[in-house]
Amino acid sequence: MFRLIPPPLHRLALNIAHRVRHKWRLLRKVPISGVTVIASDAQGRVLLVRHSYGSGHWALPGGGIKRGEEPQDAAHREMREEVGCLIEQVELFESFEEVISGSRHTAYIVSARLQGELRPDMREVVEARVFEPASLPRPIGSLSLSRLERWHARTGEGGG
C-alpha cells in the first residue's frame, strides 16, 4: 500500500513520523526493542545507509522488532525492506539495555554476510554503500559508531 505513495511524499511523511515518534517516546517512556545489523560483504566491507529522515548521517541498517519477532528475523526483514538484499550467516552478536528518546530500549546487534545487490528503497533509505572498516564515512551516527566499536573490540573486525 505504501508503494502507491510517491517517494518524495513518502519521505516527507517518514520525516514527520520520526519526529512525532521521538516526542511520543519522551512523553510516554514506553519500552522498545530494536535490531541493528552489522552486515559485511565477502571483502569485509561494512554496509552503512543514509535514511531519508533524522540527521542524514550514515548509520547501520536496522529497525524496530515486532511483537513476537526474533531479532534475527527482524534483521532479515529490515534488510529486505531497506536495502532490498538478503543476508546469511546471521548471528546475534550482543544485546544490551540503553535509553533512546527517553525510553528504555533493548538493543539487539546481529552480524551477517551480505548477499546480492544493494537496492535502497529510496523511501526510508536514500543511499546504501559498503565501506572499508578503517575508512568509514563521516558524519556517522553516534549509536552506529558505538555499535561498530563494540563489534570491533569483541571480534577484531571493523574499524571506526
Coordinates of N, CA and C in Angstrom, one line a residue:
M1 N 0.8 -1.2 0.0 CA 0.0 0.0 0.0 C 0.9 1.3 0.0
F2 N 1.9 1.3 0.8 CA 2.8 2.5 0.9 C 3.5 2.7 -0.4
R3 N 3.6 1.7 -1.3 CA 4.3 1.8 -2.6 C 3.5 2.7 -3.5
L4 N 2.2 2.9 -3.2 CA 1.3 3.7 -4.0 C 1.6 5.2 -3.8
I5 N 2.2 5.6 -2.7 CA 2.5 6.9 -2.4 C 3.8 7.3 -3.1
P6 N 3.9 8.4 -3.8 CA 5.1 8.9 -4.5 C 6.2 9.0 -3.5
P7 N 7.5 8.5 -3.9 CA 8.6 8.6 -2.9 C 8.8 9.9 -2.2
P8 N 8.8 11.0 -2.9 CA 9.0 12.3 -2.2 C 8.0 12.5 -1.1
L9 N 6.7 12.2 -1.3 CA 5.7 12.4 -0.3 C 5.9 11.4 0.8
H10 N 6.3 10.2 0.5 CA 6.6 9.1 1.5 C 7.7 9.6 2.4
R11 N 8.8 10.1 1.8 CA 9.9 10.6 2.6 C 9.5 11.7 3.5
L12 N 8.7 12.6 3.1 CA 8.2 13.7 3.9 C 7.4 13.1 5.1
A13 N 6.5 12.2 4.8 CA 5.7 11.5 5.9 C 6.6 10.8 6.9
L14 N 7.7 10.1 6.4 CA 8.6 9.4 7.3 C 9.3 10.4 8.2
N15 N 9.7 11.6 7.7 CA 10.4 12.6 8.5 C 9.5 13.1 9.6
I16 N 8.2 13.4 9.2 CA 7.3 13.8 10.3 C 7.0 12.7 11.3
A17 N 6.8 11.5 10.8 CA 6.6 10.4 11.8 C 7.8 10.2 12.7
H18 N 9.0 10.3 12.2 CA 10.2 10.2 13.0 C 10.2 11.2 14.2
R19 N 9.8 12.4 13.9 CA 9.8 13.5 14.9 C 8.7 13.2 15.9
V20 N 7.5 12.8 15.4 CA 6.4 12.5 16.3 C 6.8 11.3 17.2
R21 N 7.4 10.3 16.6 CA 7.7 9.1 17.4 C 8.7 9.5 18.5
H22 N 9.7 10.4 18.2 CA 10.7 10.8 19.2 C 9.9 11.5 20.4
K23 N 9.0 12.5 20.1 CA 8.3 13.2 21.1 C 7.4 12.2 21.9
W24 N 6.8 11.2 21.2 CA 5.9 10.3 21.9 C 6.7 9.4 22.9
R25 N 7.9 9.0 22.5 CA 8.7 8.2 23.4 C 9.2 9.0 24.6
L26 N 9.5 10.3 24.4 CA 9.9 11.2 25.5 C 8.7 11.3 26.5
L27 N 7.5 11.4 26.0 CA 6.3 11.6 26.8 C 5.9 10.4 27.5
R28 N 5.8 9.3 26.8 CA 5.2 8.0 27.3 C 6.2 7.1 28.0
K29 N 7.5 7.2 27.6 CA 8.5 6.3 28.2 C 8.2 4.8 28.0
V30 N 7.6 4.4 26.9 CA 7.3 3.0 26.6 C 8.5 2.3 26.2
P31 N 8.8 1.1 26.9 CA 10.0 0.3 26.5 C 9.9 -0.2 25.0
I32 N 11.0 -0.1 24.3 CA 11.0 -0.6 23.0 C 12.2 -1.5 22.7
S33 N 12.2 -2.2 21.6 CA 13.4 -3.0 21.3 C 13.6 -2.9 19.8
G34 N 14.9 -3.0 19.4 CA 15.3 -2.9 18.0 C 16.5 -3.7 17.7
V35 N 16.7 -3.9 16.4 CA 17.8 -4.6 15.9 C 18.7 -3.7 15.0
T36 N 20.0 -3.9 15.2 CA 21.0 -3.2 14.3 C 21.7 -4.3 13.6
V37 N 21.9 -4.2 12.3 CA 22.6 -5.2 11.5 C 24.0 -4.7 11.1
I38 N 25.0 -5.4 11.6 CA 26.4 -5.2 11.1 C 26.6 -6.2 10.0
A39 N 26.4 -5.7 8.8 CA 26.5 -6.6 7.6 C 27.7 -6.3 6.8
S40 N 28.5 -7.3 6.5 CA 29.7 -7.1 5.7 C 29.6 -8.0 4.4
D41 N 30.4 -7.6 3.4 CA 30.4 -8.3 2.2 C 31.6 -9.3 2.2
A42 N 31.9 -10.0 1.1 CA 32.9 -11.0 1.1 C 34.3 -10.4 1.3
Q43 N 34.5 -9.1 1.0 CA 35.8 -8.4 1.2 C 35.9 -7.8 2.6
G44 N 34.9 -8.0 3.4 CA 35.0 -7.4 4.8 C 34.5 -6.0 4.9
R45 N 34.0 -5.4 3.8 CA 33.5 -4.1 3.9 C 32.1 -4.1 4.6
V46 N 31.9 -3.0 5.3 CA 30.7 -2.9 6.2 C 29.6 -2.0 5.5
L47 N 28.4 -2.5 5.6 CA 27.2 -1.7 5.0 C 26.8 -0.6 5.9
L48 N 26.7 0.6 5.3 CA 26.1 1.7 6.0 C 25.0 2.3 5.1
V49 N 24.0 3.0 5.7 CA 22.9 3.5 5.0 C 22.7 5.0 5.4
R50 N 22.0 5.8 4.6 CA 21.6 7.1 4.9 C 20.1 7.1 4.8
H51 N 19.4 7.4 5.9 CA 17.9 7.5 5.9 C 17.4 8.8 5.4
S52 N 16.2 8.8 4.9 CA 15.5 10.0 4.4 C 15.1 10.9 5.6
Y53 N 15.1 10.4 6.8 CA 14.7 11.2 7.9 C 15.8 11.2 8.9
G54 N 15.6 12.1 10.0 CA 16.6 12.2 11.0 C 17.8 13.1 10.6
S55 N 19.0 12.7 11.1 CA 20.1 13.6 11.0 C 20.7 13.6 9.6
G56 N 20.5 12.6 8.8 CA 21.1 12.4 7.5 C 22.5 11.8 7.6
H57 N 22.9 11.5 8.8 CA 24.3 10.8 9.0 C 24.2 9.4 8.5
W58 N 25.4 8.9 8.2 CA 25.5 7.4 7.8 C 25.1 6.6 9.1
A59 N 24.5 5.5 8.9 CA 24.1 4.6 10.0 C 24.1 3.2 9.6
L60 N 24.1 2.3 10.6 CA 23.9 0.9 10.3 C 22.4 0.6 10.1
P61 N 22.1 -0.3 9.2 CA 20.7 -0.6 9.0 C 20.1 -1.3 10.2
G62 N 18.8 -1.3 10.2 CA 18.0 -1.9 11.3 C 16.7 -1.2 11.6
G63 N 16.1 -1.6 12.7 CA 14.8 -1.0 13.0 C 14.1 -1.7 14.1
G64 N 12.9 -1.4 14.3 CA 12.1 -2.0 15.4 C 11.8 -3.5 15.3
I65 N 11.7 -4.1 16.4 CA 11.4 -5.6 16.4 C 9.9 -5.7 16.7
K66 N 9.2 -6.4 15.8 CA 7.7 -6.5 16.0 C 7.4 -7.5 17.2
R67 N 6.3 -7.3 17.8 CA 5.9 -8.2 18.9 C 6.0 -9.7 18.4
G68 N 6.7 -10.5 19.2 CA 6.8 -11.9 18.9 C 7.9 -12.2 17.8
E69 N 8.5 -11.2 17.3 CA 9.6 -11.5 16.3 C 10.9 -11.7 16.9
E70 N 11.7 -12.6 16.4 CA 13.1 -12.8 16.9 C 14.0 -11.8 16.2
P71 N 15.1 -11.4 17.0 CA 16.0 -10.4 16.4 C 16.5 -10.8 15.0
Q72 N 16.9 -12.0 14.9 CA 17.4 -12.5 13.6 C 16.4 -12.3 12.4
D73 N 15.1 -12.6 12.8 CA 14.1 -12.5 11.8 C 13.8 -11.0 11.4
A74 N 13.9 -10.1 12.4 CA 13.8 -8.7 12.2 C 14.9 -8.2 11.3
A75 N 16.1 -8.7 11.5 CA 17.3 -8.3 10.7 C 17.0 -8.7 9.2
H76 N 16.5 -9.9 9.0 CA 16.2 -10.3 7.6 C 15.2 -9.3 7.0
R77 N 14.1 -9.1 7.8 CA 13.0 -8.2 7.3 C 13.5 -6.8 7.0
E78 N 14.3 -6.2 7.9 CA 14.8 -4.9 7.8 C 15.7 -4.8 6.5
M79 N 16.5 -5.7 6.3 CA 17.4 -5.7 5.2 C 16.6 -5.8 3.9
R80 N 15.6 -6.6 3.8 CA 14.8 -6.7 2.6 C 14.1 -5.4 2.4
E81 N 13.5 -4.8 3.4 CA 12.7 -3.6 3.3 C 13.6 -2.4 2.9
E82 N 14.7 -2.2 3.6 CA 15.5 -1.0 3.5 C 16.5 -1.0 2.3
V83 N 17.1 -2.2 2.1 CA 18.2 -2.2 1.0 C 18.0 -3.3 0.0
G84 N 16.8 -4.0 0.1 CA 16.5 -4.9 -0.9 C 17.4 -6.1 -1.2
C85 N 18.1 -6.5 -0.1 CA 19.0 -7.6 -0.3 C 18.9 -8.6 0.8
L86 N 19.4 -9.8 0.6 CA 19.4 -10.9 1.6 C 20.7 -10.9 2.4
I87 N 20.6 -11.5 3.6 CA 21.7 -11.7 4.4 C 21.8 -13.2 4.8
E88 N 23.0 -13.6 5.1 CA 23.2 -15.0 5.6 C 24.1 -15.0 6.7
Q89 N 24.3 -16.1 7.3 CA 25.2 -16.3 8.5 C 24.8 -15.2 9.6
V90 N 23.5 -15.1 9.8 CA 23.0 -14.1 10.7 C 23.2 -14.6 12.1
E91 N 23.9 -13.9 13.0 CA 24.2 -14.3 14.3 C 23.9 -13.2 15.3
L92 N 23.2 -13.5 16.4 CA 23.1 -12.5 17.4 C 24.4 -12.2 18.1
F93 N 24.9 -11.0 17.9 CA 26.2 -10.7 18.4 C 26.2 -10.3 19.9
E94 N 25.2 -9.4 20.2 CA 25.1 -8.9 21.6 C 23.7 -8.3 21.8
S95 N 23.3 -8.2 23.0 CA 22.1 -7.4 23.4 C 22.4 -6.7 24.7
F96 N 21.8 -5.5 24.8 CA 22.0 -4.7 26.0 C 20.9 -3.7 26.1
E97 N 20.8 -3.1 27.3 CA 19.8 -2.1 27.6 C 20.5 -0.7 27.4
E98 N 19.7 0.2 26.9 CA 20.1 1.6 26.8 C 18.8 2.5 26.8
V99 N 19.0 3.8 26.7 CA 17.9 4.7 26.7 C 18.0 5.5 25.3
I100 N 16.9 5.4 24.6 CA 16.8 6.2 23.3 C 15.5 7.0 23.4
S101 N 15.6 8.2 23.1 CA 14.4 9.1 23.1 C 13.7 9.1 24.4
G102 N 14.4 8.9 25.5 CA 13.9 8.9 26.8 C 13.2 7.6 27.2
S103 N 13.2 6.6 26.3 CA 12.6 5.3 26.7 C 13.7 4.2 26.8
R104 N 13.4 3.3 27.7 CA 14.2 2.1 27.8 C 14.2 1.3 26.5
H105 N 15.4 1.0 26.0 CA 15.5 0.3 24.7 C 16.4 -0.9 24.9
T106 N 15.9 -2.1 24.4 CA 16.7 -3.3 24.4 C 17.3 -3.3 22.9
A107 N 18.6 -3.2 22.9 CA 19.3 -3.2 21.6 C 19.8 -4.7 21.3
Y108 N 19.5 -5.2 20.1 CA 20.0 -6.5 19.7 C 20.9 -6.2 18.5
I109 N 22.1 -6.6 18.6 CA 23.1 -6.4 17.5 C 23.3 -7.7 16.8
V110 N 23.1 -7.8 15.5 CA 23.4 -9.0 14.8 C 24.5 -8.7 13.8
S111 N 25.3 -9.8 13.5 CA 26.2 -9.7 12.4 C 25.7 -10.6 11.3
A112 N 26.1 -10.2 10.1 CA 25.6 -11.0 8.9 C 26.5 -10.8 7.7
R113 N 26.3 -11.7 6.8 CA 27.1 -11.6 5.5 C 26.1 -11.1 4.4
L114 N 26.4 -10.1 3.7 CA 25.5 -9.6 2.6 C 25.5 -10.5 1.5
Q115 N 24.3 -10.6 0.9 CA 24.1 -11.4 -0.3 C 23.3 -10.6 -1.3
G116 N 23.8 -10.5 -2.5 CA 23.0 -9.8 -3.6 C 23.4 -8.4 -3.7
E117 N 22.7 -7.7 -4.6 CA 23.0 -6.3 -4.9 C 22.2 -5.4 -4.0
L118 N 22.8 -4.3 -3.5 CA 22.1 -3.3 -2.7 C 21.2 -2.5 -3.6
R119 N 19.9 -2.4 -3.1 CA 18.9 -1.7 -3.8 C 18.1 -0.9 -2.8
P120 N 18.6 0.3 -2.4 CA 17.9 1.1 -1.4 C 16.5 1.4 -1.9
D121 N 15.5 1.4 -0.9 CA 14.1 1.6 -1.3 C 13.8 3.0 -1.8
M122 N 14.7 4.0 -1.6 CA 14.6 5.4 -1.9 C 13.4 6.0 -1.2
R123 N 12.9 5.4 -0.2 CA 11.8 6.0 0.6 C 12.4 6.2 2.0
E124 N 12.7 5.1 2.7 CA 13.3 5.1 4.0 C 14.8 5.3 3.9
V125 N 15.4 4.6 3.0 CA 16.8 4.6 2.8 C 17.1 5.3 1.4
V126 N 17.9 6.4 1.4 CA 18.2 7.0 0.2 C 19.6 6.7 -0.4
E127 N 20.4 6.1 0.4 CA 21.7 5.6 0.0 C 22.2 4.5 0.8
A128 N 22.8 3.5 0.2 CA 23.4 2.3 0.9 C 24.7 2.0 0.2
R129 N 25.8 1.9 0.9 CA 27.1 1.6 0.4 C 27.9 0.8 1.4
V130 N 28.9 0.0 0.9 CA 29.8 -0.7 1.7 C 31.1 0.1 1.8
F131 N 31.7 0.1 3.0 CA 32.9 0.8 3.3 C 34.0 0.0 3.9
E132 N 35.2 0.3 3.6 CA 36.3 -0.4 4.4 C 36.2 0.0 5.8
P133 N 36.3 -0.9 6.7 CA 36.1 -0.6 8.2 C 37.1 0.5 8.7
A134 N 38.3 0.5 8.1 CA 39.3 1.5 8.5 C 39.0 2.9 8.0
S135 N 38.1 3.0 7.0 CA 37.8 4.4 6.4 C 36.3 4.6 6.3
L136 N 35.6 4.6 7.4 CA 34.2 4.8 7.4 C 33.9 6.3 7.1
P137 N 32.8 6.6 6.4 CA 32.5 7.9 6.1 C 32.1 8.8 7.3
R138 N 32.1 10.0 7.1 CA 31.6 11.0 8.2 C 30.6 11.9 7.5
P139 N 29.7 12.4 8.2 CA 29.4 12.0 9.6 C 28.7 10.7 9.7
I140 N 28.9 10.0 10.8 CA 28.3 8.8 11.1 C 27.6 8.9 12.5
G141 N 26.4 8.3 12.5 CA 25.6 8.5 13.8 C 26.3 7.9 15.0
S142 N 26.1 8.5 16.1 CA 26.8 8.1 17.3 C 26.4 6.7 17.8
L143 N 25.2 6.3 17.6 CA 24.7 5.0 18.0 C 25.4 3.9 17.1
S144 N 25.5 4.2 15.8 CA 26.1 3.3 14.9 C 27.6 3.2 15.2
L145 N 28.2 4.3 15.4 CA 29.7 4.3 15.7 C 29.9 3.5 17.0
S146 N 29.1 3.7 18.0 CA 29.4 2.9 19.3 C 29.1 1.4 19.1
R147 N 28.2 1.1 18.3 CA 27.9 -0.4 18.0 C 29.1 -1.0 17.2
L148 N 29.6 -0.2 16.2 CA 30.7 -0.7 15.5 C 32.0 -0.8 16.3
E149 N 32.2 0.1 17.3 CA 33.3 0.0 18.2 C 33.2 -1.2 19.1
R150 N 32.0 -1.5 19.6 CA 31.7 -2.7 20.4 C 32.0 -4.0 19.6
W151 N 31.6 -4.0 18.4 CA 31.8 -5.1 17.5 C 33.3 -5.3 17.2
H152 N 34.0 -4.2 16.9 CA 35.4 -4.3 16.7 C 36.2 -4.8 17.9
A153 N 35.8 -4.3 19.1 CA 36.5 -4.6 20.3 C 36.3 -6.1 20.6
R154 N 35.2 -6.7 20.2 CA 34.9 -8.1 20.5 C 35.4 -9.0 19.5
T155 N 35.4 -8.6 18.2 CA 35.7 -9.5 17.2 C 37.1 -9.3 16.5
G156 N 37.6 -8.0 16.7 CA 38.8 -7.7 16.0 C 38.5 -7.3 14.6
E157 N 37.3 -7.4 14.1 CA 36.9 -6.9 12.8 C 36.5 -5.5 12.8
G158 N 36.5 -4.9 11.7 CA 36.0 -3.5 11.6 C 37.0 -2.5 12.0
G159 N 36.6 -1.3 11.9 CA 37.5 -0.2 12.3 C 36.7 0.8 13.1
G160 N 36.8 2.1 12.7 CA 36.0 3.1 13.3 C 36.8 4.1 13.9

